[in-house]
GROMACS .gro file of C-alpha atoms in nm:
model
  112
    1MET     CA    1   0.003   0.001   0.002
    2ILE     CA    2   0.279   0.242   0.088
    3LYS     CA    3   0.457   0.164  -0.246
    4LYS     CA    4   0.132   0.244  -0.429
    5ILE     CA    5   0.089   0.577  -0.251
    6LEU     CA    6   0.454   0.667  -0.315
    7GLY     CA    7   0.413   0.566  -0.684
    8ILE     CA    8   0.105   0.797  -0.710
    9ALA     CA    9   0.295   1.074  -0.540
   10VAL     CA   10   0.582   1.043  -0.788
   11LEU     CA   11   0.351   1.030  -1.083
   12PHE     CA   12   0.163   1.342  -0.953
   13GLY     CA   13   0.496   1.524  -0.911
   14LEU     CA   14   0.594   1.438  -1.269
   15MET     CA   15   0.259   1.562  -1.396
   16MET     CA   16   0.290   1.885  -1.204
   17THR     CA   17   0.642   1.942  -1.347
   18ALA     CA   18   0.517   1.886  -1.696
   19ALA     CA   19   0.225   2.118  -1.646
   20GLN     CA   20   0.455   2.392  -1.528
   21ALA     CA   21   0.690   2.374  -1.823
   22LYS     CA   22   0.659   2.653  -2.078
   23THR     CA   23   0.754   2.671  -2.445
   24PHE     CA   24   0.987   2.950  -2.554
   25LEU     CA   25   1.009   3.016  -2.927
   26VAL     CA   26   1.329   3.206  -2.990
   27ASP     CA   27   1.458   3.374  -3.308
   28VAL     CA   28   1.837   3.383  -3.291
   29ARG     CA   29   1.893   3.607  -3.592
   30THR     CA   30   2.023   3.964  -3.592
   31PRO     CA   31   1.787   4.259  -3.551
   32SER     CA   32   1.854   4.366  -3.910
   33GLU     CA   33   1.755   4.026  -4.043
   34ILE     CA   34   1.436   4.027  -3.838
   35ALA     CA   35   1.356   4.383  -3.964
   36THR     CA   36   1.390   4.266  -4.324
   37THR     CA   37   1.193   3.938  -4.309
   38GLY     CA   38   0.988   3.958  -3.996
   39LYS     CA   39   0.980   3.686  -3.735
   40VAL     CA   40   0.751   3.398  -3.656
   41GLU     CA   41   0.443   3.524  -3.469
   42GLY     CA   42   0.503   3.503  -3.093
   43ALA     CA   43   0.878   3.453  -3.118
   44LEU     CA   44   1.114   3.609  -2.866
   45VAL     CA   45   1.459   3.728  -2.980
   46ALA     CA   46   1.812   3.646  -2.858
   47ASN     CA   47   2.076   3.743  -3.114
   48TYR     CA   48   2.316   3.450  -3.141
   49SER     CA   49   2.575   3.679  -3.318
   50SER     CA   50   2.587   3.912  -3.015
   51PRO     CA   51   2.859   3.870  -2.755
   52ASP     CA   52   2.593   3.878  -2.485
   53PHE     CA   53   2.370   3.604  -2.646
   54VAL     CA   54   2.359   3.398  -2.326
   55ASP     CA   55   2.254   3.698  -2.121
   56GLN     CA   56   1.987   3.791  -2.376
   57PHE     CA   57   1.856   3.436  -2.366
   58LYS     CA   58   1.855   3.418  -1.988
   59ALA     CA   59   1.664   3.745  -1.978
   60LEU     CA   60   1.376   3.567  -2.152
   61GLY     CA   61   1.311   3.375  -1.830
   62ALA     CA   62   1.336   3.020  -1.960
   63LYS     CA   63   1.401   2.744  -1.697
   64PRO     CA   64   1.612   2.433  -1.774
   65ASP     CA   65   1.303   2.213  -1.791
   66ASP     CA   66   1.109   2.443  -2.027
   67ASP     CA   67   1.077   2.361  -2.398
   68ILE     CA   68   1.303   2.572  -2.612
   69GLU     CA   69   1.237   2.605  -2.987
   70LEU     CA   70   1.505   2.788  -3.191
   71TYR     CA   71   1.526   2.909  -3.547
   72CYS     CA   72   1.744   3.141  -3.760
   73ARG     CA   73   1.783   3.186  -4.135
   74SER     CA   74   1.894   2.830  -4.223
   75GLY     CA   75   1.913   2.639  -3.893
   76ARG     CA   76   2.286   2.661  -3.845
   77ARG     CA   77   2.297   2.934  -3.584
   78ALA     CA   78   2.001   2.770  -3.414
   79GLU     CA   79   2.205   2.445  -3.388
   80MET     CA   80   2.505   2.628  -3.247
   81ALA     CA   81   2.280   2.808  -2.999
   82SER     CA   82   2.114   2.484  -2.897
   83GLN     CA   83   2.459   2.335  -2.819
   84ILE     CA   84   2.545   2.630  -2.599
   85LEU     CA   85   2.206   2.614  -2.416
   86GLY     CA   86   2.245   2.236  -2.368
   87LYS     CA   87   2.579   2.295  -2.194
   88LEU     CA   88   2.401   2.545  -1.971
   89GLY     CA   89   2.158   2.276  -1.858
   90TYR     CA   90   1.858   2.334  -2.083
   91LYS     CA   91   1.720   1.988  -2.154
   92HIS     CA   92   1.437   2.025  -2.413
   93ILE     CA   93   1.578   2.210  -2.714
   94ARG     CA   94   1.442   2.184  -3.068
   95ASN     CA   95   1.603   2.333  -3.379
   96LEU     CA   96   1.323   2.438  -3.611
   97GLY     CA   97   1.570   2.527  -3.889
   98GLY     CA   98   1.511   2.845  -4.088
   99TYR     CA   99   1.242   3.107  -4.018
  100GLU     CA  100   1.024   3.008  -4.313
  101ALA     CA  101   1.036   2.641  -4.211
  102ALA     CA  102   0.965   2.734  -3.848
  103ALA     CA  103   0.661   2.936  -3.957
  104GLU     CA  104   0.537   2.648  -4.163
  105THR     CA  105   0.596   2.387  -3.890
  106LEU     CA  106   0.422   2.593  -3.630
  107LYS     CA  107   0.149   2.709  -3.866
  108ARG     CA  108   0.213   3.071  -3.767
  109PRO     CA  109   0.267   3.381  -3.989
  110LEU     CA  110   0.574   3.591  -4.019
  111VAL     CA  111   0.514   3.932  -3.864
  112LYS     CA  112   0.714   4.256  -3.863
   0.00000   0.00000   0.00000
């Protein structure tokens, strides 16, 4: 009986953790790129090319257990950013590739 109660408590804890996780969609391109093409609706911005990229990202408020979705022009900078964030302890990172592919995958428009 105690094992069953403990199992339920653990399951409940996992469910609560999953329910509290947020998704952060982040455009890692430069401000001039975003001004030219727009960004995926709802995306936050952390410029990978900036020396303070990590500080910009941390300012977004993402926690290590949150879902992080990154995109750039082609997916290359998003991949490099995902490697940096992984080393910082972020666990759920997804590279959506380029901005057009990200918009299509998420079924969201590009906005300026």
